[in-house]
Amino acid sequence: MYTQFFGNYLLSQGYVTQEQLFEAMQKQSSQRMKLGTLAMHAGLMTAEEVDQIVILQTHYDKKFGELAIEHGYLTNEQVVDLLKTQNPDFLLLGQVLVDDGVITNSDLENIITDYRSKNEMIEFDMTVENQEDIARLFENFFIMSETPVSKLGRMFLELLFNNFIRFVGEDFTPLSSEKVQEFPTECCVLQKIIGDYSVSAYLNMDEATAIEFASRYVGDQFTEYDEYVQASLDDFLNLHNGLFIVNCSNDYSLELSISAPEHCENSILTFENDAYYFPILYSFGIVHFILEIKKKCDID
C-alpha cells in the first residue's frame, strides 16, 4: 500500500506530472533496485555521497559496492545486508524517476524523509503491514484530495484499493478525487448497493485498459473487448461489493443487498445525489471509479 500512496504524494507535492508518473510506472517492473538507492534509504549514505560514487563509476570499471567500500562509505557487511534486506517497492519508483532525470538523488532523499514525517512512519514494515500506518496514509490521502468521506465510505474505498492490489496488481496510484455531477463513460459497469446505506458504484475505463484489467483479473490474456472482458469487469465489481456488504453486516449489523451489474457504455452519466470520482492510474491505463451516495447511514 505504501507504493500506491507514494505516487499520489509525489503528484500532490508537484514533484512529478501525471505523464511522468505514468511513464515511470511502466518502466518500474523491468528495473532492479540499485545499491545506492538502498544505502540512501537505510541512512548509510547521503544523496551527495551516492552521486560521488556514481561519478566515480564513469572513470573506473567497478561496481557501486566496491567503490563505496573503498571510499569508506560502506562496509562489506553493510553491502551484503542491503542486498539481502527486503525494501519498500516505492523506492524503485523513486529510482526510476531519478534515472529519468525527473528528480535528483537529493530530491529523493528529501522526499523519503518528508513522506515518512507526514505519515508519522519510523520504519516500513515489509512483512506485515502496520494497520496504523495504513490508516494514516488513507487519512492523508483524503485530506489532500479534499474528499469528505464517511465511515462506511472509507471502508468501501479501503476495501476497493486492497481488492485492486489483490486481484489486479499493485502497480497503481490513486489520483486526486473530485465531486462530479456528470461523467462520460466508455466501458462502464454499474452496480447498486441497496438498504440502509444506498450507493451506486460505477467502474469505467477505455477498451484497451478494460482488456488488460480483465486479463489480469482472470489470469488469462484477452486480445479484444468482448463479452468475456465485460463479464470480468462485472465479476470484479460484484465481488468487491459482495465483500463490502458482508463487512457491513459483520461490523455494523447492516442489512444490505446488491443488484445485478448493468452496462452503461458510451453514455453521459448524470447524478442527482452526491457523487465522487476516484481515478486510479495503473501502468496500463486509468481506471475510473465513481461512488454515488443515494442514502447515508446513521453510523456515518
Short mmCIF file of C-alpha atoms in Angstrom, two decimals:
data_model
loop_
_atom_site.label_atom_id
_atom_site.label_comp_id
_atom_site.label_asym_id
_atom_site.label_seq_id
_atom_site.Cartn_x
_atom_site.Cartn_y
_atom_site.Cartn_z
CA MET A 1 0.00 0.00 0.00
CA TYR A 2 2.97 2.34 0.54
CA THR A 3 3.82 2.44 -3.17
CA GLN A 4 0.29 3.42 -4.22
CA PHE A 5 0.11 6.42 -1.88
CA PHE A 6 3.71 7.42 -2.57
CA GLY A 7 2.79 8.12 -6.20
CA ASN A 8 -0.17 10.22 -5.08
CA TYR A 9 2.11 12.11 -2.69
CA LEU A 10 4.59 12.90 -5.49
CA LEU A 11 1.76 14.28 -7.62
CA SER A 12 0.17 16.33 -4.85
CA GLN A 13 3.52 17.91 -3.92
CA GLY A 14 4.32 18.79 -7.53
CA TYR A 15 7.41 16.63 -7.87
CA VAL A 16 6.03 14.90 -10.96
CA THR A 17 3.32 15.29 -13.55
CA GLN A 18 0.78 12.55 -14.22
CA GLU A 19 2.54 11.77 -17.50
CA GLN A 20 5.95 11.45 -15.81
CA LEU A 21 4.50 9.20 -13.12
CA PHE A 22 2.75 7.03 -15.73
CA GLU A 23 5.99 6.59 -17.71
CA ALA A 24 7.92 5.69 -14.55
CA MET A 25 5.27 3.14 -13.51
CA GLN A 26 5.52 1.47 -16.91
CA LYS A 27 9.30 1.11 -16.53
CA GLN A 28 9.21 0.05 -12.88
CA SER A 29 8.60 -3.68 -13.42
CA SER A 30 11.69 -4.05 -15.63
CA GLN A 31 14.08 -2.23 -13.27
CA ARG A 32 16.24 -3.53 -10.44
CA MET A 33 16.92 -1.73 -7.19
CA LYS A 34 20.32 -0.04 -7.10
CA LEU A 35 22.64 -0.33 -4.13
CA GLY A 36 22.95 3.46 -3.89
CA THR A 37 19.19 3.85 -3.51
CA LEU A 38 19.15 1.16 -0.81
CA ALA A 39 22.05 2.76 1.07
CA MET A 40 20.38 6.18 0.97
CA HIS A 41 17.06 4.77 2.20
CA ALA A 42 18.84 2.95 5.04
CA GLY A 43 20.58 6.17 6.10
CA LEU A 44 24.03 4.72 5.42
CA MET A 45 24.88 7.17 2.63
CA THR A 46 23.71 10.65 1.74
CA ALA A 47 22.49 11.65 -1.72
CA GLU A 48 25.74 13.58 -2.26
CA GLU A 49 27.83 10.52 -1.41
CA VAL A 50 25.75 8.33 -3.75
CA ASP A 51 26.24 10.87 -6.55
CA GLN A 52 30.02 10.88 -5.92
CA ILE A 53 30.21 7.11 -6.31
CA VAL A 54 28.09 7.23 -9.48
CA ILE A 55 30.54 9.77 -10.96
CA LEU A 56 33.48 7.56 -9.97
CA GLN A 57 31.85 4.65 -11.81
CA THR A 58 32.23 6.60 -15.06
CA HIS A 59 36.01 6.60 -14.52
CA TYR A 60 36.53 3.13 -13.08
CA ASP A 61 35.20 -0.22 -14.24
CA LYS A 62 33.95 -1.16 -10.78
CA LYS A 63 30.62 -1.89 -9.14
CA PHE A 64 28.93 0.65 -6.88
CA GLY A 65 29.51 -1.52 -3.80
CA GLU A 66 33.23 -1.91 -4.47
CA LEU A 67 33.79 1.83 -4.78
CA ALA A 68 31.58 2.61 -1.75
CA ILE A 69 33.67 0.22 0.35
CA GLU A 70 36.98 1.60 -0.99
CA HIS A 71 35.98 5.16 -0.11
CA GLY A 72 34.76 4.23 3.37
CA TYR A 73 31.06 4.87 2.84
CA LEU A 74 30.02 1.24 3.38
CA THR A 75 31.48 -1.89 4.88
CA ASN A 76 31.38 -5.25 3.15
CA GLU A 77 28.88 -6.46 5.76
CA GLN A 78 26.59 -3.48 5.12
CA VAL A 79 26.64 -4.15 1.37
CA VAL A 80 25.64 -7.77 1.96
CA ASP A 81 22.88 -6.76 4.38
CA LEU A 82 21.48 -4.12 1.99
CA LEU A 83 21.28 -6.62 -0.84
CA LYS A 84 19.51 -9.16 1.38
CA THR A 85 17.02 -6.79 3.01
CA GLN A 86 13.51 -6.51 1.62
CA ASN A 87 12.71 -2.87 0.91
CA PRO A 88 9.51 -0.96 0.13
CA ASP A 89 8.54 -1.01 -3.54
CA PHE A 90 8.10 2.75 -3.66
CA LEU A 91 11.89 3.11 -3.62
CA LEU A 92 12.06 1.59 -7.08
CA LEU A 93 9.55 4.12 -8.37
CA GLY A 94 11.68 6.92 -6.95
CA GLN A 95 14.80 5.41 -8.51
CA VAL A 96 13.19 5.28 -11.97
CA LEU A 97 12.26 8.96 -11.64
CA VAL A 98 15.90 9.74 -10.77
CA ASP A 99 17.14 7.72 -13.76
CA ASP A 100 14.68 9.60 -16.00
CA GLY A 101 16.02 12.93 -14.75
CA VAL A 102 12.65 13.94 -13.28
CA ILE A 103 14.12 14.26 -9.77
CA THR A 104 17.63 14.07 -8.33
CA ASN A 105 19.02 11.78 -5.65
CA SER A 106 18.98 14.78 -3.34
CA ASP A 107 15.29 15.28 -4.12
CA LEU A 108 14.60 11.59 -3.43
CA GLU A 109 16.44 11.77 -0.10
CA ASN A 110 14.31 14.74 0.99
CA ILE A 111 11.12 13.19 -0.39
CA ILE A 112 11.62 9.98 1.61
CA THR A 113 12.24 11.95 4.82
CA ASP A 114 9.23 14.20 4.25
CA TYR A 115 6.95 11.31 3.25
CA ARG A 116 7.82 9.42 6.42
CA SER A 117 7.37 12.52 8.56
CA LYS A 118 3.98 13.48 7.12
CA ASN A 119 2.68 9.94 7.64
CA GLU A 120 4.37 9.55 11.06
CA MET A 121 6.32 6.48 9.95
CA ILE A 122 9.53 5.41 11.63
CA GLU A 123 10.06 2.19 9.69
CA PHE A 124 8.26 0.48 6.83
CA ASP A 125 7.19 -2.99 7.99
CA MET A 126 7.55 -5.14 4.90
CA THR A 127 6.39 -8.44 6.41
CA VAL A 128 3.09 -7.42 7.99
CA GLU A 129 1.76 -4.01 7.01
CA ASN A 130 1.17 -1.84 10.05
CA GLN A 131 -2.54 -1.01 10.19
CA GLU A 132 -1.93 2.31 11.96
CA ASP A 133 0.42 3.37 9.16
CA ILE A 134 -2.14 2.36 6.54
CA ALA A 135 -4.86 4.32 8.36
CA ARG A 136 -2.66 7.44 8.36
CA LEU A 137 -1.94 7.02 4.65
CA PHE A 138 -5.66 6.90 3.89
CA GLU A 139 -6.33 9.87 6.16
CA ASN A 140 -3.68 11.99 4.43
CA PHE A 141 -4.92 10.91 1.01
CA PHE A 142 -8.47 12.05 1.78
CA ILE A 143 -7.22 15.31 3.32
CA MET A 144 -5.05 16.12 0.28
CA SER A 145 -7.84 15.27 -2.15
CA GLU A 146 -10.35 17.26 -0.04
CA THR A 147 -12.86 14.41 -0.17
CA PRO A 148 -15.44 14.25 2.66
CA VAL A 149 -15.59 10.52 3.34
CA SER A 150 -17.90 8.88 5.87
CA LYS A 151 -17.02 5.85 7.95
CA LEU A 152 -18.74 3.50 5.50
CA GLY A 153 -17.32 5.35 2.52
CA ARG A 154 -13.84 4.94 3.95
CA MET A 155 -14.45 1.22 4.48
CA PHE A 156 -15.66 0.92 0.89
CA LEU A 157 -12.60 2.65 -0.59
CA GLU A 158 -10.04 0.90 1.62
CA LEU A 159 -11.54 -2.42 0.54
CA LEU A 160 -11.52 -1.26 -3.10
CA PHE A 161 -7.82 -0.38 -3.04
CA ASN A 162 -6.99 -3.66 -1.34
CA ASN A 163 -9.02 -5.59 -3.93
CA PHE A 164 -7.20 -3.79 -6.74
CA ILE A 165 -3.92 -4.96 -5.19
CA ARG A 166 -5.15 -8.49 -4.56
CA PHE A 167 -6.92 -9.20 -7.84
CA VAL A 168 -5.43 -6.85 -10.45
CA GLY A 169 -1.98 -5.71 -9.35
CA GLU A 170 -0.04 -3.36 -7.10
CA ASP A 171 1.23 -1.05 -9.85
CA PHE A 172 -1.31 1.74 -9.43
CA THR A 173 -1.58 5.19 -7.90
CA PRO A 174 -4.86 6.76 -6.73
CA LEU A 175 -5.12 10.24 -8.22
CA SER A 176 -6.90 13.14 -6.55
CA SER A 177 -10.64 12.62 -6.26
CA GLU A 178 -13.34 15.16 -7.04
CA LYS A 179 -17.07 15.65 -6.75
CA VAL A 180 -18.88 15.29 -10.09
CA GLN A 181 -22.35 15.94 -11.47
CA GLU A 182 -21.89 14.11 -14.76
CA PHE A 183 -19.35 11.77 -16.33
CA PRO A 184 -18.79 10.40 -19.87
CA THR A 185 -18.45 6.62 -19.99
CA GLU A 186 -16.66 4.18 -22.30
CA CYS A 187 -16.61 0.59 -20.99
CA CYS A 188 -18.69 1.03 -17.86
CA VAL A 189 -20.42 -1.30 -15.42
CA LEU A 190 -22.81 -0.16 -12.68
CA GLN A 191 -23.95 -1.98 -9.55
CA LYS A 192 -26.25 -0.69 -6.83
CA ILE A 193 -25.97 -1.39 -3.12
CA ILE A 194 -29.43 -1.27 -1.58
CA GLY A 195 -30.51 -0.86 2.04
CA ASP A 196 -29.74 1.42 4.98
CA TYR A 197 -26.65 2.60 3.10
CA SER A 198 -27.61 3.01 -0.55
CA VAL A 199 -24.98 3.78 -3.18
CA SER A 200 -24.31 3.22 -6.86
CA ALA A 201 -20.81 2.09 -7.84
CA TYR A 202 -19.50 2.66 -11.37
CA LEU A 203 -16.38 1.05 -12.83
CA ASN A 204 -15.34 2.67 -16.12
CA MET A 205 -12.29 2.54 -18.44
CA ASP A 206 -11.39 2.65 -22.12
CA GLU A 207 -11.30 -0.56 -24.17
CA ALA A 208 -7.51 -1.11 -24.06
CA THR A 209 -7.46 -0.63 -20.28
CA ALA A 210 -10.50 -2.91 -19.86
CA ILE A 211 -8.80 -5.70 -21.83
CA GLU A 212 -5.66 -5.57 -19.66
CA PHE A 213 -7.68 -5.17 -16.45
CA ALA A 214 -9.77 -8.25 -17.28
CA SER A 215 -6.71 -10.23 -18.38
CA ARG A 216 -5.02 -9.63 -15.05
CA TYR A 217 -8.18 -10.32 -13.08
CA VAL A 218 -8.86 -13.74 -14.58
CA GLY A 219 -5.23 -14.70 -15.21
CA ASP A 220 -5.72 -15.07 -18.96
CA GLN A 221 -4.84 -12.93 -21.97
CA PHE A 222 -7.68 -11.23 -23.81
CA THR A 223 -6.98 -9.53 -27.13
CA GLU A 224 -10.26 -7.74 -27.80
CA TYR A 225 -13.09 -6.15 -25.91
CA ASP A 226 -15.85 -8.76 -25.90
CA GLU A 227 -18.42 -10.38 -23.63
CA TYR A 228 -15.69 -12.17 -21.66
CA VAL A 229 -13.99 -8.88 -20.81
CA GLN A 230 -17.37 -7.38 -19.89
CA ALA A 231 -18.13 -10.39 -17.67
CA SER A 232 -14.76 -9.97 -15.94
CA LEU A 233 -15.48 -6.33 -15.10
CA ASP A 234 -18.93 -7.35 -13.85
CA ASP A 235 -17.40 -10.07 -11.69
CA PHE A 236 -14.77 -7.79 -10.13
CA LEU A 237 -17.35 -5.16 -9.15
CA ASN A 238 -19.77 -7.82 -7.91
CA LEU A 239 -17.02 -9.46 -5.84
CA HIS A 240 -15.95 -6.17 -4.30
CA ASN A 241 -19.47 -5.05 -3.43
CA GLY A 242 -20.30 -8.50 -2.08
CA LEU A 243 -17.32 -8.33 0.28
CA PHE A 244 -18.35 -4.83 1.32
CA ILE A 245 -21.89 -5.78 2.34
CA VAL A 246 -20.52 -8.79 4.27
CA ASN A 247 -18.20 -6.44 6.19
CA CYS A 248 -21.09 -4.05 6.86
CA SER A 249 -23.14 -6.93 8.22
CA ASN A 250 -20.30 -8.20 10.43
CA ASP A 251 -19.15 -4.80 11.74
CA TYR A 252 -22.39 -2.80 11.91
CA SER A 253 -25.22 -5.37 11.57
CA LEU A 254 -26.46 -3.59 8.44
CA GLU A 255 -28.72 -5.49 6.08
CA LEU A 256 -27.65 -4.61 2.56
CA SER A 257 -28.11 -6.25 -0.83
CA ILE A 258 -26.68 -5.72 -4.30
CA SER A 259 -28.38 -5.53 -7.69
CA ALA A 260 -27.23 -7.33 -10.80
CA PRO A 261 -24.47 -5.48 -12.69
CA GLU A 262 -25.66 -3.22 -15.50
CA HIS A 263 -23.77 -1.84 -18.50
CA CYS A 264 -23.92 1.87 -19.31
CA GLU A 265 -21.36 2.20 -22.08
CA ASN A 266 -20.64 5.25 -24.25
CA SER A 267 -23.11 7.49 -22.49
CA ILE A 268 -23.16 10.52 -20.22
CA LEU A 269 -23.88 9.72 -16.58
CA THR A 270 -25.77 12.40 -14.64
CA PHE A 271 -26.01 12.27 -10.85
CA GLU A 272 -28.87 13.56 -8.73
CA ASN A 273 -27.03 12.76 -5.48
CA ASP A 274 -23.52 13.40 -4.18
CA ALA A 275 -21.10 11.56 -6.48
CA TYR A 276 -17.34 11.27 -6.07
CA TYR A 277 -14.90 10.37 -8.82
CA PHE A 278 -11.77 8.36 -7.96
CA PRO A 279 -9.29 7.91 -10.86
CA ILE A 280 -6.85 5.03 -10.40
CA LEU A 281 -3.68 5.29 -12.52
CA TYR A 282 -2.38 1.84 -13.48
CA SER A 283 0.73 1.22 -15.56
CA PHE A 284 -1.61 0.13 -18.39
CA GLY A 285 -4.19 2.93 -18.19
CA ILE A 286 -6.64 4.78 -15.94
CA VAL A 287 -9.47 3.01 -14.14
CA HIS A 288 -12.30 5.44 -13.35
CA PHE A 289 -14.37 4.67 -10.24
CA ILE A 290 -17.42 6.68 -9.22
CA LEU A 291 -19.38 6.31 -5.99
CA GLU A 292 -22.83 7.96 -5.93
CA ILE A 293 -24.24 8.15 -2.42
CA LYS A 294 -28.03 7.92 -2.52
CA LYS A 295 -28.79 7.25 1.13
CA LYS A 296 -26.46 7.83 4.05
CA CYS A 297 -26.48 5.83 7.25
CA ASP A 298 -26.78 6.90 10.88
CA ILE A 299 -23.33 5.49 11.67
CA ASP A 300 -21.65 7.82 9.11
#
